[in-house]
Coordinates of C-alpha atoms and ligand atoms in Angstrom, one line a residue:
X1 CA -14.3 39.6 -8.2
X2 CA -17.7 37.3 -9.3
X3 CA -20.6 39.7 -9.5
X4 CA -23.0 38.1 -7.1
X5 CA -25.5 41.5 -6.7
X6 CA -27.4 43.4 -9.6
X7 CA -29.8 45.9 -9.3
X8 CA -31.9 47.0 -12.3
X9 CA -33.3 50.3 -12.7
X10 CA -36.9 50.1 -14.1
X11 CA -39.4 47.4 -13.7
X12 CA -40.5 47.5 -16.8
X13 CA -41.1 44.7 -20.3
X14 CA -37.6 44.9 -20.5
X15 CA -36.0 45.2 -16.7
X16 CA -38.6 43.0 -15.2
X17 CA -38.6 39.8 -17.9
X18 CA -34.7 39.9 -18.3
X19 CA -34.0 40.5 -14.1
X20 CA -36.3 37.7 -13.8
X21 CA -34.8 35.3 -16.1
X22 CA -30.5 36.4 -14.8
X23 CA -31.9 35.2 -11.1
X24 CA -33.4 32.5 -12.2
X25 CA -30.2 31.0 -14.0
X26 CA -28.0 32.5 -11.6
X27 CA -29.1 31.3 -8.4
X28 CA -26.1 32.6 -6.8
X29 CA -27.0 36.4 -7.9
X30 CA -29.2 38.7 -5.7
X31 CA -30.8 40.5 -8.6
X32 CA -33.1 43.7 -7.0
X33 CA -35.3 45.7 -9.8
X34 CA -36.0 49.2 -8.8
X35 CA -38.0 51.3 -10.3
X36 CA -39.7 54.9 -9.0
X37 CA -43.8 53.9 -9.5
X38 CA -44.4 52.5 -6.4
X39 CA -47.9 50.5 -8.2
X40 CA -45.5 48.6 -10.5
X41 CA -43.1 47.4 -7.8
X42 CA -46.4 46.7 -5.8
X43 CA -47.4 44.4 -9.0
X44 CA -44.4 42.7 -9.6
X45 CA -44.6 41.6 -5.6
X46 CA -48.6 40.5 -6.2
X47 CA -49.5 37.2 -4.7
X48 CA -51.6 36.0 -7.3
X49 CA -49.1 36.0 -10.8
X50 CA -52.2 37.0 -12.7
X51 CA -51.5 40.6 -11.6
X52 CA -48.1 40.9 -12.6
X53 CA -47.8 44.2 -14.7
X54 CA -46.6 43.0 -17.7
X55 CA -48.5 40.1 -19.5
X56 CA -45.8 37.7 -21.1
X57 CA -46.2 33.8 -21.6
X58 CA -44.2 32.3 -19.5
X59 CA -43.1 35.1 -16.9
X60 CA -45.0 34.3 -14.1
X61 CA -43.6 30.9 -13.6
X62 CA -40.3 32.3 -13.5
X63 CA -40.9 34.8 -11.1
X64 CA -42.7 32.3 -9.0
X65 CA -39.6 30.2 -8.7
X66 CA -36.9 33.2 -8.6
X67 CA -39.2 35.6 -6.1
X68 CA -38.1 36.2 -2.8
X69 CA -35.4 33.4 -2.9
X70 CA -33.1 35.3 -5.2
X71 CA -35.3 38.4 -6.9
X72 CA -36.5 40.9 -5.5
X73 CA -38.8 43.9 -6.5
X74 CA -38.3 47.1 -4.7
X75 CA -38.4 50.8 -4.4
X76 CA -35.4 51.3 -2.3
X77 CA -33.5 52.3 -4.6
X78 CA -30.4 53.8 -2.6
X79 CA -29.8 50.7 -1.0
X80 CA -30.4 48.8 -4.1
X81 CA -27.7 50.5 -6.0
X82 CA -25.2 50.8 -3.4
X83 CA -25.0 47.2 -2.5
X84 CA -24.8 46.5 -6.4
X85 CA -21.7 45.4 -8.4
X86 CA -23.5 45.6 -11.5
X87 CA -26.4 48.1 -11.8
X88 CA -28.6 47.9 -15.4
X89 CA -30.3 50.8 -16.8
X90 CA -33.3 49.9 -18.2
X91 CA -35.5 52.8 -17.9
X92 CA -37.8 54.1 -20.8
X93 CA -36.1 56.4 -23.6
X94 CA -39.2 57.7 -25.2
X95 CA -39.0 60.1 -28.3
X96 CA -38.8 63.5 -27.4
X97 CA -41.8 65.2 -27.6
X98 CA -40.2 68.8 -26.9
X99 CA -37.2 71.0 -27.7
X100 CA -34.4 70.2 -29.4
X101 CA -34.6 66.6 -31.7
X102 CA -38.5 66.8 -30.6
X103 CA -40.6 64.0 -32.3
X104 CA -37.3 61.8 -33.4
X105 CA -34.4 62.4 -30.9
X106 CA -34.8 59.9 -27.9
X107 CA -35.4 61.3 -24.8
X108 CA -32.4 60.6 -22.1
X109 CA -33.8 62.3 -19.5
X110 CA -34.8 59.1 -17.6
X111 CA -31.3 57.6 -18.4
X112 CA -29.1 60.8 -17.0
X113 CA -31.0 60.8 -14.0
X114 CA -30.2 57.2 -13.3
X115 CA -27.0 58.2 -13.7
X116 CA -26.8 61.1 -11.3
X117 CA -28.8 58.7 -8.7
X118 CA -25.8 56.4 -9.2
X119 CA -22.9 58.9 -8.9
X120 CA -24.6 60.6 -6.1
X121 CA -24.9 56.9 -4.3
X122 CA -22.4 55.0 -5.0
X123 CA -19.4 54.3 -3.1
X124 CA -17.5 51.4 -4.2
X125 CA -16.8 50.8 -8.1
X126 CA -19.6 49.5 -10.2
X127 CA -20.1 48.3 -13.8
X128 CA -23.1 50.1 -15.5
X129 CA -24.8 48.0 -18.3
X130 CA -27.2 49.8 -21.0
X131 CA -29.9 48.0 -21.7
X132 CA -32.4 50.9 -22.9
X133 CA -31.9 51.2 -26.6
X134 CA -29.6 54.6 -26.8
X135 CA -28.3 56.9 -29.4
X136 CA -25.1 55.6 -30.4
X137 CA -22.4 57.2 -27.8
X138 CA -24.8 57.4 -24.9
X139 CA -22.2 55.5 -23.1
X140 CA -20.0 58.6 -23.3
X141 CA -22.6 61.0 -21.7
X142 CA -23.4 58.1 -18.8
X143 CA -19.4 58.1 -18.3
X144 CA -18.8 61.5 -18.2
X145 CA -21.5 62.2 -15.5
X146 CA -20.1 59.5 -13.5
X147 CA -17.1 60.4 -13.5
X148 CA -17.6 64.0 -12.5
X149 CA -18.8 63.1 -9.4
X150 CA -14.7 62.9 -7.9
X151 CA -15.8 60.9 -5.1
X152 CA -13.2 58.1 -6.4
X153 CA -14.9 55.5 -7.7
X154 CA -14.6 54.0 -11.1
X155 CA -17.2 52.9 -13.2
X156 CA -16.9 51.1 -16.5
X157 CA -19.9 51.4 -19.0
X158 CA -21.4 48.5 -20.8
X159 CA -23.6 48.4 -23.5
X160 CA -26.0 45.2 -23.8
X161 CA -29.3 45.5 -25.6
X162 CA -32.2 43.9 -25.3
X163 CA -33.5 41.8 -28.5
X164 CA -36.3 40.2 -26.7
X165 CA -39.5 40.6 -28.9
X166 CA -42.5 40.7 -26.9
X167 CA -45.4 38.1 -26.5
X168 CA -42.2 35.5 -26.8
X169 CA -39.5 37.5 -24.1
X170 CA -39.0 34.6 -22.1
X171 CA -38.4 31.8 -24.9
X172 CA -35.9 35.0 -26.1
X173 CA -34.3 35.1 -23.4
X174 CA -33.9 31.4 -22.3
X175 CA -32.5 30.7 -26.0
X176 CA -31.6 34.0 -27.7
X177 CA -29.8 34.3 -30.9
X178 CA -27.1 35.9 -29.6
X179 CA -26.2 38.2 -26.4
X180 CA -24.1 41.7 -27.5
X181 CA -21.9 43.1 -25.2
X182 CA -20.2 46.3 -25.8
X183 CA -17.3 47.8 -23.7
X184 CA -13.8 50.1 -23.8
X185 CA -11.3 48.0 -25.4
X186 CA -9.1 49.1 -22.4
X187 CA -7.8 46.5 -19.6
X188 CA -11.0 47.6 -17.6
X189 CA -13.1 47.4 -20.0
X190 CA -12.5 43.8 -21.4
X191 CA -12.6 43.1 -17.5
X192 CA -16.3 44.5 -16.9
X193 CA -17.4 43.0 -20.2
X194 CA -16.1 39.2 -19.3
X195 CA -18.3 39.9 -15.8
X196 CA -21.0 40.2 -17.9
X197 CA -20.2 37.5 -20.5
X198 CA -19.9 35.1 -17.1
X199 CA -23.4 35.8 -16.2
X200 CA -24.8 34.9 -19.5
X201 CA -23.0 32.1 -19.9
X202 CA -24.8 30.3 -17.2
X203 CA -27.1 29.3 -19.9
X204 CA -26.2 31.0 -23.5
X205 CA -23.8 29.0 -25.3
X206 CA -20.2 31.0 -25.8
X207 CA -20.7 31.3 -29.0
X208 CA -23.6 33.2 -29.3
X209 CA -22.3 35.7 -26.9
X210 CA -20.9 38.4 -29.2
X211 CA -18.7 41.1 -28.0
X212 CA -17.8 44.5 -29.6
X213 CA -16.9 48.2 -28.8
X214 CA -19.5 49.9 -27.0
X215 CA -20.4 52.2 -30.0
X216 CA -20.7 49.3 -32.2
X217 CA -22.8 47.5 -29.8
X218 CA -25.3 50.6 -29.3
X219 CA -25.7 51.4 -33.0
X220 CA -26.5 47.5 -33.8
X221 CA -29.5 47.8 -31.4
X222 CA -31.0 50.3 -33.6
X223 CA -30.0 48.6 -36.8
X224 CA -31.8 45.8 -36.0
X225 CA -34.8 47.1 -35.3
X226 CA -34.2 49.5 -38.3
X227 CA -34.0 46.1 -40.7
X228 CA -36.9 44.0 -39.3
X229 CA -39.1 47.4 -39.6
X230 CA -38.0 47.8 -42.6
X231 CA -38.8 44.5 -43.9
X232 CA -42.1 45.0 -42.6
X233 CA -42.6 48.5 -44.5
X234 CA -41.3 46.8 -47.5
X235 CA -43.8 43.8 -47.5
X236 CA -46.5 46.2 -46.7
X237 CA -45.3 48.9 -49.9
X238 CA -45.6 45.4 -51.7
X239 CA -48.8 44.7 -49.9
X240 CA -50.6 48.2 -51.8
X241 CA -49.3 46.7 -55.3
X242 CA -51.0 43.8 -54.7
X243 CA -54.5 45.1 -53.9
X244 CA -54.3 46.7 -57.4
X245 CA -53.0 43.7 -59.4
X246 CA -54.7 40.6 -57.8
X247 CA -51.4 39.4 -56.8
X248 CA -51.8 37.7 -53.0
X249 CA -49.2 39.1 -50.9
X250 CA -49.3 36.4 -48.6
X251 CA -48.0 33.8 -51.4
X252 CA -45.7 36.8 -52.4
X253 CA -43.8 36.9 -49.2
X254 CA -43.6 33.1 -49.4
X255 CA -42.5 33.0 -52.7
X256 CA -39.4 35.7 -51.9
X257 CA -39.1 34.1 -48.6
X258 CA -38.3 31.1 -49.8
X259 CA -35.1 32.5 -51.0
X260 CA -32.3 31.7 -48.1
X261 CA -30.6 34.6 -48.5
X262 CA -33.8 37.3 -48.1
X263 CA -35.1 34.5 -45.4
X264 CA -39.0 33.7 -44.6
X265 CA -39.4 36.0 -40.9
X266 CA -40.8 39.3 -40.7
X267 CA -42.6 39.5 -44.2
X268 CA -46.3 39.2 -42.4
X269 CA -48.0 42.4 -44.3
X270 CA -49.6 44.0 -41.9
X271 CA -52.1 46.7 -40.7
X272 CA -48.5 48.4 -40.0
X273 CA -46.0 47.8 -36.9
X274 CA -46.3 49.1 -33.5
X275 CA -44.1 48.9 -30.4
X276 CA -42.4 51.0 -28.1
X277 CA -38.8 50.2 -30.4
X278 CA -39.8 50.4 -33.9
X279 CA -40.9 53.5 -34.1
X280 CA -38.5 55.2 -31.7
X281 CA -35.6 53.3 -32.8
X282 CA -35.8 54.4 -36.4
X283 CA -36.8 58.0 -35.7
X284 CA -33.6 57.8 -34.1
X285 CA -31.3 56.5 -36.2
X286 CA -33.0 59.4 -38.8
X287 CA -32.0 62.0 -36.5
X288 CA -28.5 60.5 -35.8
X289 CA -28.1 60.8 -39.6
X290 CA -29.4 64.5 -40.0
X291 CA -27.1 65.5 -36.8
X292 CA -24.0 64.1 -38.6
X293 CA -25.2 66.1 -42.2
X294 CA -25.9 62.4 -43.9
X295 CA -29.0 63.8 -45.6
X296 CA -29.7 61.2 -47.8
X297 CA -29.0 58.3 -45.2
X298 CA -31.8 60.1 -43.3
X299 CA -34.2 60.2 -46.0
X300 CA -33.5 56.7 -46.7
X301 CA -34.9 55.3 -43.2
X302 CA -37.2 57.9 -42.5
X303 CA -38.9 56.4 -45.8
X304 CA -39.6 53.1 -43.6
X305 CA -41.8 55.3 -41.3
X306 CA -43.5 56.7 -43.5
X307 CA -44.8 54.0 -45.1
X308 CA -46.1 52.2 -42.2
X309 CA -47.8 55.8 -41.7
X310 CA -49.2 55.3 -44.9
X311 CA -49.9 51.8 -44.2
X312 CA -52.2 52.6 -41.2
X313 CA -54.0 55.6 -42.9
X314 CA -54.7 53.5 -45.6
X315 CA -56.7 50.8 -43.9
X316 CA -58.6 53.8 -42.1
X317 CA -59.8 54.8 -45.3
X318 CA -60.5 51.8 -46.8
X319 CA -63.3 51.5 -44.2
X320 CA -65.1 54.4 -44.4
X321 CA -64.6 54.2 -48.4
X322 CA -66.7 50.8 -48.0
X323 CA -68.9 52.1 -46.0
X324 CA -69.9 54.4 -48.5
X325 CA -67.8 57.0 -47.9
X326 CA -69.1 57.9 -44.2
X327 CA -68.6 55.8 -40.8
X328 CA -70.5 58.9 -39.2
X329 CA -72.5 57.7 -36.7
X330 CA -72.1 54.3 -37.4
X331 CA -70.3 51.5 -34.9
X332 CA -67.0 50.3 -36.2
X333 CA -65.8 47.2 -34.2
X334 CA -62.1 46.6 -33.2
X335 CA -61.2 43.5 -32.2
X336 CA -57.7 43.4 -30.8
X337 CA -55.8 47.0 -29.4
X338 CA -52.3 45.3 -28.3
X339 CA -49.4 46.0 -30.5
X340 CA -49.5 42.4 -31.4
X341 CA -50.7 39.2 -29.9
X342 CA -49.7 37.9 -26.4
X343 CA -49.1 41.0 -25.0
X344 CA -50.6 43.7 -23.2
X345 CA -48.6 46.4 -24.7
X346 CA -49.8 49.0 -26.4
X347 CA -47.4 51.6 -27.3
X348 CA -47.5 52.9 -31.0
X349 CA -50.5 50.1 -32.0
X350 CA -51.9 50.7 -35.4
X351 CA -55.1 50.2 -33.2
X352 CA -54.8 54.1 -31.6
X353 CA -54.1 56.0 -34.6
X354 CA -57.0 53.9 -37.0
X355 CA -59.4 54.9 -33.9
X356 CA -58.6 58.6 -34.2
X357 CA -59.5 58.8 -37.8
X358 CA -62.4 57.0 -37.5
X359 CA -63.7 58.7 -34.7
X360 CA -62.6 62.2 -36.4
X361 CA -64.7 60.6 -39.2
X362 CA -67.2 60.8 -36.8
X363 CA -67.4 57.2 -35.8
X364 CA -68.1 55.1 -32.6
X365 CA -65.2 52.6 -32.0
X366 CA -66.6 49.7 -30.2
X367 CA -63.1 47.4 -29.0
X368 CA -62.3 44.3 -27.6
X369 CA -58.6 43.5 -26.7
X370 CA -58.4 39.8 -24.2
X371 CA -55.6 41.9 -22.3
X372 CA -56.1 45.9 -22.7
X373 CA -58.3 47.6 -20.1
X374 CA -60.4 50.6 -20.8
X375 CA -58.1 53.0 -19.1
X376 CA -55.2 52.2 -21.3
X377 CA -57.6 52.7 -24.3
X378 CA -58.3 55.8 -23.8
X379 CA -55.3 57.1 -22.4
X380 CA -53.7 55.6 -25.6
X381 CA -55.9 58.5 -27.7
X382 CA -55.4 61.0 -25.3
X383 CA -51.7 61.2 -26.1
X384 CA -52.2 61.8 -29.2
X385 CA -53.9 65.7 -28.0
X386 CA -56.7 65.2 -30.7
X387 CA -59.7 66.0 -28.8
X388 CA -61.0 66.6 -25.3
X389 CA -60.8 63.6 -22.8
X390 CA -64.7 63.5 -22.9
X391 CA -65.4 62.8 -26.5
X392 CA -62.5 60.4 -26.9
X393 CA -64.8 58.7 -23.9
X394 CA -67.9 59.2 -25.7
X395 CA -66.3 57.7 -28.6
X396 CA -65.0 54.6 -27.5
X397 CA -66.6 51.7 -26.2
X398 CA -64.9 48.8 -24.5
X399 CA -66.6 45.3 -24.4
X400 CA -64.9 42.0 -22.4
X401 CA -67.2 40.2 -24.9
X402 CA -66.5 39.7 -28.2
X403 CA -69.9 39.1 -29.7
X404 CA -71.2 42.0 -28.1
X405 CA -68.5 44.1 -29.8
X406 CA -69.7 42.9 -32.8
X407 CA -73.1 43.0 -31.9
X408 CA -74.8 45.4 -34.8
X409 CA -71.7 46.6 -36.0
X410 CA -71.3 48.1 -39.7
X411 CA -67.6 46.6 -39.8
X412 CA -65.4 44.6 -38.1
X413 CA -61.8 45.0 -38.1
X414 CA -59.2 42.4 -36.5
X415 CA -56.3 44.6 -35.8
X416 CA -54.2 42.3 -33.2
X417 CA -53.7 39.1 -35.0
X418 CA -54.7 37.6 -31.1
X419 CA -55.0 33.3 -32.2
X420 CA -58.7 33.9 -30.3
X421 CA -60.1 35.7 -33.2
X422 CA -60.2 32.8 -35.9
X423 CA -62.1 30.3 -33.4
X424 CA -64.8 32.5 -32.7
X425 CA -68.1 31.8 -33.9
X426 CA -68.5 33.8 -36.9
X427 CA -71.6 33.0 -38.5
X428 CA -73.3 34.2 -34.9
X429 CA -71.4 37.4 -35.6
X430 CA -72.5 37.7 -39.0
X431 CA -76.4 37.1 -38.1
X432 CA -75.9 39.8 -35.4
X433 CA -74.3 42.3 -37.9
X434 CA -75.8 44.6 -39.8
X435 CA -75.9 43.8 -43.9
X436 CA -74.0 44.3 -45.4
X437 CA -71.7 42.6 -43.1
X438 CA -67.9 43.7 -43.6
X439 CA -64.8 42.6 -42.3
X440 CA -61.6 44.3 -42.8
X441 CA -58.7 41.7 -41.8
X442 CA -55.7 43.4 -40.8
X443 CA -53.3 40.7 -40.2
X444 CA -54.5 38.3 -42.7
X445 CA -55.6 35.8 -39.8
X446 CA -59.3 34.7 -40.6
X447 CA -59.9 32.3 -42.8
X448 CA -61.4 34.6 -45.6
X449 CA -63.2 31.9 -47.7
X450 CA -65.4 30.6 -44.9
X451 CA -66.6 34.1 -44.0
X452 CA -67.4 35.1 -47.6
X453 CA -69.4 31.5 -47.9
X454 CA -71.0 33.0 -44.8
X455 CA -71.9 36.1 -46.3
X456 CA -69.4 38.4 -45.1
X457 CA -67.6 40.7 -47.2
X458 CA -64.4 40.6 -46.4
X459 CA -60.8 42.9 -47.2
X460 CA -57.9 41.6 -46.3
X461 CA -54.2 43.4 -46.4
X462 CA -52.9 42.6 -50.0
X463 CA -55.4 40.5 -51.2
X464 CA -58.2 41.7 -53.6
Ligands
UDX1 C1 -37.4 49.4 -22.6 C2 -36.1 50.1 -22.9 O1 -35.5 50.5 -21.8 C3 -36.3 51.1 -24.0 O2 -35.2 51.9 -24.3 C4 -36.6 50.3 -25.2 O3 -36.5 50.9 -26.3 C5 -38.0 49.7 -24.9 O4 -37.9 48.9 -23.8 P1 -39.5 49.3 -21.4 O5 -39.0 48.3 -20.3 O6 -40.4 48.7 -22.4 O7 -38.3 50.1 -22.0 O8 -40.2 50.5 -20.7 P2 -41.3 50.6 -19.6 O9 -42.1 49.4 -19.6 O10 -41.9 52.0 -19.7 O11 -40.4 50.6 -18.2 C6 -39.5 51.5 -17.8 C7 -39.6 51.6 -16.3 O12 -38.6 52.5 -15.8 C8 -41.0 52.2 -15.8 O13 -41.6 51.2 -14.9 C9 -40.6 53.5 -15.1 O14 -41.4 53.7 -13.9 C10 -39.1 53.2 -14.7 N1 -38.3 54.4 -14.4 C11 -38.3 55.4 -15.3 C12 -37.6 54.5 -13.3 O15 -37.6 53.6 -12.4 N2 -36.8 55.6 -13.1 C13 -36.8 56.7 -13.9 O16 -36.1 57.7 -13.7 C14 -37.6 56.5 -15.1
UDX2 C1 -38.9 44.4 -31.5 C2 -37.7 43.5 -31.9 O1 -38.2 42.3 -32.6 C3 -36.9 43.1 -30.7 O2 -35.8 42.3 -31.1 C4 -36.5 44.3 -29.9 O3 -35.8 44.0 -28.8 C5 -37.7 45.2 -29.6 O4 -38.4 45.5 -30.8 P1 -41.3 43.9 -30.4 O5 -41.6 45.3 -30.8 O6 -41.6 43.5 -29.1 O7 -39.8 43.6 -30.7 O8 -42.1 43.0 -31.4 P2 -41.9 42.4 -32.9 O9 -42.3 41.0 -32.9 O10 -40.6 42.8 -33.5 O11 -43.1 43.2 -33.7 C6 -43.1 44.6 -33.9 C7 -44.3 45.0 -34.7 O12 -44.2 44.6 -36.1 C8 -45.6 44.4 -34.3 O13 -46.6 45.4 -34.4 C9 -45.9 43.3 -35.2 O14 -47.2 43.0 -35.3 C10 -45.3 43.9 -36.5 N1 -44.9 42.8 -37.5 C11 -43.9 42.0 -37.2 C12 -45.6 42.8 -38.7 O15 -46.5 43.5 -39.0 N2 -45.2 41.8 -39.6 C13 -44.2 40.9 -39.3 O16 -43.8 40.1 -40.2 C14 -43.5 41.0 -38.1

């Protein structure tokens, strides 16, 4: 039977972009995203596109042509799941942050209720698709408490991750590199899993569409992000040689990348990686490792962490080191908060943590992101339980001007490589700064020669 309803379980970057993009290139499919925070559905339904809740190139167009023809954004989620065929679980999976794995086990507790929702509801068989990144054998949990429900329906469990990067999801998802799709090798199985290669293949050639077991197709999520994280960690590592040595790791990474087989993408050093999935993923995979006694496979990728830890400490200090050795009192500008450009994500930016030292340094944080409101700013450095609400207010000031950020600041630091910072006038910033004027580039995005000619003194990841 042709799948011709979806529903998708969380509205989130992931649920809402790729839902958005299946109805638009399946006209045919009634595709309903769900999701429990009633302000998000309300978001995703906003009149004006400007309010949609995720900020992604390209996404309002396609929801304007897919919206209310063949997509729709609710909070009935009962009704959404039980006229679905195919019901994707895209809900958060967060790192624990209690009990047992806390700090590097992903929290499923988000994913098992989905699936309880859907055993409780669901009356006619259904194919469940992963698309939260999972510990590898999820799939076996999400079956087993389906199928202890006895109410006679069969599910079959698919695993298909997302690899959209965000700040480019759409283009991703119009021309990805490849779709996975992991399912039993059983007669079911290979049954739910062509379903699923049908409805990608409305617009992704065949042979990008990759299909595996469903353990294979779990663990490869993680892997990837494991490897692109890891190539940032190594450039970075690289980047801390270079600051001694007068090598420029910029002409580094070109020279290696020029090699075919290491390959020219993700060798940008950096003021270290963010995300929701870096982070999480890797944790992950570290505590996958230590659960199955593979000590030293742990250590191995726990290493990538820890020196994007080291990665962000280390541009904290080299600020107040400049600034001869105190930022007490003194207003340290941030421009950018997102995790990266064209996004209004923040999760895991180097932005929150470099804050929270310099503000335990006694600092005031003056930030302008084009996309990040206040709120998220400061509920950003309350997760991380370092002091009360109050100071982390008193300690952060947000601008929606970017000269008045910089307006008498001892140093400015780029920390979202957003494409806004290098047209901006700088020698207005520089007369408004106080001497001497510093910048501290952590992207490598400003055009360091101009603003030393202006007078700026400038640091830069890797350079010297
Ligand atoms: C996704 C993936 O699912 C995650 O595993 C991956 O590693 C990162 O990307 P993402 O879409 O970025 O998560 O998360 P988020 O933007 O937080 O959206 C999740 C949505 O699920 C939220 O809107 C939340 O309200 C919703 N949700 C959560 C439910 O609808 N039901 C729940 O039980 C839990
Ligand atoms: C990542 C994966 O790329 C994507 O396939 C997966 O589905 C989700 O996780 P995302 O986190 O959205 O996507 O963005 P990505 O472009 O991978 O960047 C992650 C972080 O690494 C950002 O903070 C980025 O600034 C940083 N980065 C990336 C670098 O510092 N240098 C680089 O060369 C590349």
């Amino acid at each position: 039977m042709e799948i011709k309803n979806i529903c998708c379980i969380g509205a989130g970057y992931v649920g809402g972009p790729t839902m958005a993009v299946i109805a638009l290139k399946c006209p045919n499919i009634k595709v309903n995203v769900v999701d429990i925070n009633e302000n998000r559905i309300n978001a995703w339904n906003d009149t004006k596109l400007d309010n949609l809740p995720v900020y992604e190139p390209g996404l309002p167009s396609v929801v304007e042509q897919a919206r209310g023809k063949n997509l729709f954004f609710t909070t009935n989620i009962d009704d959404s799941i039980r006229d679905a065929q195919m019901i994707f679980i895209a809900v958060n999976t967060p790192t624990k942050t209690y009990g047992e794995g806390k700090g590097q086990a992903a929290d499923l507790k988000y994913v098992e209720l989905c699936a309880r929702k859907i055993a409780e509801i669901a009356t006619n068989d259904k194919i469940i698709v992963e698309k939260s990144t999972l510990p590898v054998r999820t799939a076996e949990a999400i079956q087993t408490i389906l199928d202890s429900t006895g109410n006679g329906v069969n599910f079959e469990v698919l695993s298909n991750p997302e690899f959209l990067a965000e700040g480019t999801a759409i283009n991703d998802l119009f021309k990805s590199d490849r779709v996975l799709i992991g399912g039993q090798q059983t007669k079911e199985g290979k049954e739910a899993i062509q379903k699923l290669v049908d409805i990608y293949a409305q617009w992704i050639p065949l042979e990008k569409i990759c299909t595996t077991n469903v353990w294979s197709s779990e663990l490869s999520k993680l892997v990837a992000n494991a490897f692109l994280a890891q190539r940032v960690s190594s450039i970075n590592s690289i980047s801390a040689i270079c600051e001694k040595t007068e090598a420029d790791v910029d002409e580094v990474a070109k020279a290696i990348g020029m090699d075919s087989r290491i390959g020219d993408k993700f060798l940008k050093a950096s003021v270290g990686f963010g995300g929701s999935c870096f982070q999480k993923d890797i944790l992950n995979l570290v505590y996958i490792a230590k659960s199955l006694e593979l000590h030293e496979v742990s250590d191995y990728w726990n290493q990538v962490i820890m020196i994007n830890n080291y990665q962000k400490t280390r541009f904290a200090k080299q600020i107040i080191k400049s600034l001869f050795g105190t930022v007490s009192d003194k207003k340290i500008t941030l421009l950018g908060w997102a995790f990266k450009k064209n996004t209004n994500d923040t999760r895991e930016s180097a932005a929150i943590y470099i804050s929270d030292i310099l503000i335990d340094n006694g600092a005031k944080i003056h930030v302008y992101d084009p996309k990040v409101s206040k709120q998220q700013m400061i509920s950003d450095l309350e997760s991380l339980n370092t002091r009360l609400y109050v100071d982390n207010e008193k300690a952060l000031v947000h601008h929606t001007c970017p000269y008045e950020a910089c307006k008498s600041s001892h140093a400015i630091s780029v920390i979202t490589e957003w494409d806004e910072f290098c047209d901006y006038n700088w020698k207005k910033i520089y007369d408004s700064s106080i001497k001497p004027a510093k910048v501290f580039d952590g992207r490598n995005v400003l055009n360091m020669e101009n603003l030393r000619k202006i007078g700026f003194e400038v640091y830069s990841i890797g350079k010297s």
